[in-house]
């Protein structure tokens, strides 16, 4: 075996004048956007996510959430390296679908399909979740103006596109459709304009995060927050928030990593981290030194994710008082009528209460908080359109699904389907069209309540890259021969798989078998419906059904699926 | 041919990758795809030469940004094979010679031509050896990257048929109209032609065909804005432009090819040229496709197309 070492300078290739070769891609741009894209709700809402899992959050340096972000982040380094290795030998659009379908013998196309289909559904559910977040953050921006200026109009923001203060019904639906239309408008822009728009939005999103951190760290104090809160929030005191945290079961004492509740928090972090792997896909476009380029794009984006989910949110939350943030958050998620302002504890809102004189700064940040979940949506739609193109070429879906529209240069049918599904989810979220048994208590789809088990829908997305890393060096020996870190891939896969197994066992499977949170007299089916597990199982069933139907169609059309992935002897 | 008419296996843009060429031949002669005809849509030649220098450590070369050292004949053979599989040419040389070549473009060009002709010639020889008696003809065209120096080598091939600039009968009562040219690129490749001239050339060729509905355009360059020609947009330094975390991409195909297809309306348009733009599309009634290429990674991508009496019956992508 010839040895590999660090190259000396000067003895490179002789390249033909008319080579068609292009120069190395700058990955810093990729890093910048990918960091912005998966921040999503983050800039404003990270502190609210502390209590999404309804488990105790304590402080030991970092909060429990912060420690989960760090631990998952460190583990995700292995995932990043796995993706980077794969994309360097198979630089193809389509995400992990491409790898699973090609690396796993026989069952690969099926597993790849189910993995990517459920990821697409999970992503669409996240887009549908982000739209009300965008709307609420607009309301909160109005609240900030109201607090800062005392203008009555801006104190009544909870009635903006809302019914009895809740974004629902026709007002909520119409507002959601406006946001969806804006997303569609962005997605169908010509390439250069699309990139200018998204880059500008990403600059604003990241800029607002930086602004919040700098001004927040310097100017807000818990004492000020506690003193001002009753004045602006109808007499609610800081002590009442802390009491809310205690009665909500989210006030932790210290941080316990090795208990069965910590994986719940890791699950929430994973949800926030969906999207960092998109930065791995740009790695396939890197020329020249792949390892260096990938390390910047993939691990850089991951580093930003860890910093924002730990240092950024914990420093600011401590400035406002962590127990108070926990109480406010759990009151919001549980629909407590005493929730301050009837809104979540976004960091810009908390900062405004603590230091109302700087309301223009907090307003800018809050508007950045409107933009950052918005930026995520076109990125998701673009990614899903590439996956659907890969499906179409592999005949996993009918050809028309991946057909590229000439004028737009994009698979418009796939894009419209994705947006259509989001539209359907918006209808189900705003109108009581579902049976109460399926969507308690009012028959409206509650994506927050189902978020916990929506994590289940992304299970294969998190697990299959580990499986691929373990098997690919053996099942695709020839292909993987030149892959970076080839000898280490099975170990990377095992480490990531172990962490996912622990997370999904404690945060997913065990709560289901233990009926965690089951109400007295609640049947098993009602429990599964309420928590969204039925929805998740249904998604897997639909995926399998589509695969079966498409397989039958392909066979009838004479398409030999076994031929499509057949190995060819190279000698 | 049997019930399903004739089955075509289409490959493109192997760019001197030894592994990919051998895979193509094996796929054809072993009937892995049950193909009756192989059509190769252009770009046979490689883009670079890798200097391999003998030192006191062994044979040294830089490959993929990393230094490789082969300490034995076996390791050297492996290194040479890796270079060839990437689609590059091995240049056994010395440091002094490398320095000289960096300053002598004429000598460098002559070396390239010699290596290119040698590999193409070797490929034609292997094809004749392996495909003899298989009953599967191979029709190929050079692509815009291929210098005209290979044309005599292709003409001398005992098995592969060069369809460039010709209208040929192929099995299945079909005809192929071949062209390996492209519209102008940033690299001023050997076989470029302005779009207007391209359209005229293709129209003149197509007029020799009997029946558009039984004619296949085997044209290396894809039609403009077809989805088969979407490539990274480059800046003045030939660097792909990244924006908002993604590459800026745009159509780079030929308006001349598009015009010719829209006017002549052949049964099928088979293209290559843009490796990352694999796909299928319809221009009017003509199905156009680009199998894409990952030959440098050892992956052979292709397309299988069944043509019956009434036209294209099915297509699907294959890779191995």
PDB file of C-alpha atoms in Angstrom, chain A residues 45-57 65 244-245 248-252 265 268 322-334 345 448:
ATOM      1  CA  UNK A  45     -36.823  31.569  20.917  1.00  0.00           C
ATOM      2  CA  UNK A  46     -33.917  29.479  22.207  1.00  0.00           C
ATOM      3  CA  UNK A  47     -34.738  30.225  25.850  1.00  0.00           C
ATOM      4  CA  UNK A  48     -38.336  29.154  25.226  1.00  0.00           C
ATOM      5  CA  UNK A  49     -37.056  25.800  24.009  1.00  0.00           C
ATOM      6  CA  UNK A  50     -35.519  25.076  27.404  1.00  0.00           C
ATOM      7  CA  UNK A  51     -38.870  23.785  28.647  1.00  0.00           C
ATOM      8  CA  UNK A  52     -40.214  22.201  25.460  1.00  0.00           C
ATOM      9  CA  UNK A  53     -39.481  18.737  26.810  1.00  0.00           C
ATOM     10  CA  UNK A  54     -41.136  19.510  30.178  1.00  0.00           C
ATOM     11  CA  UNK A  55     -38.197  18.097  32.118  1.00  0.00           C
ATOM     12  CA  UNK A  56     -36.175  19.775  34.899  1.00  0.00           C
ATOM     13  CA  UNK A  57     -33.579  22.219  33.653  1.00  0.00           C
ATOM     14  CA  UNK A  65     -30.060  22.491  27.661  1.00  0.00           C
ATOM     15  CA  UNK A 244     -44.679  28.366  37.735  1.00  0.00           C
ATOM     16  CA  UNK A 245     -41.383  26.634  36.982  1.00  0.00           C
ATOM     17  CA  UNK A 248     -44.484  22.837  36.007  1.00  0.00           C
ATOM     18  CA  UNK A 249     -41.738  20.444  37.051  1.00  0.00           C
ATOM     19  CA  UNK A 250     -39.040  22.239  35.057  1.00  0.00           C
ATOM     20  CA  UNK A 251     -37.012  23.826  37.843  1.00  0.00           C
ATOM     21  CA  UNK A 252     -33.966  21.651  38.153  1.00  0.00           C
ATOM     22  CA  UNK A 265     -33.405  17.565  26.194  1.00  0.00           C
ATOM     23  CA  UNK A 268     -35.051  18.924  21.508  1.00  0.00           C
ATOM     24  CA  UNK A 322     -32.907  31.236  34.407  1.00  0.00           C
ATOM     25  CA  UNK A 323     -35.675  30.148  36.832  1.00  0.00           C
ATOM     26  CA  UNK A 324     -37.891  32.958  35.577  1.00  0.00           C
ATOM     27  CA  UNK A 325     -37.273  31.961  31.980  1.00  0.00           C
ATOM     28  CA  UNK A 326     -38.145  28.370  32.823  1.00  0.00           C
ATOM     29  CA  UNK A 327     -41.376  29.420  34.478  1.00  0.00           C
ATOM     30  CA  UNK A 328     -42.425  31.685  31.646  1.00  0.00           C
ATOM     31  CA  UNK A 329     -41.563  29.022  29.070  1.00  0.00           C
ATOM     32  CA  UNK A 330     -43.501  26.215  30.725  1.00  0.00           C
ATOM     33  CA  UNK A 331     -46.482  28.516  31.211  1.00  0.00           C
ATOM     34  CA  UNK A 332     -46.456  29.282  27.494  1.00  0.00           C
ATOM     35  CA  UNK A 333     -46.124  25.690  26.318  1.00  0.00           C
ATOM     36  CA  UNK A 334     -48.864  24.509  28.657  1.00  0.00           C
ATOM     37  CA  UNK A 345     -40.388  34.330  26.640  1.00  0.00           C
ATOM     38  CA  UNK A 448     -46.084  21.815  19.334  1.00  0.00           C
TER      39      UNK A 448
END
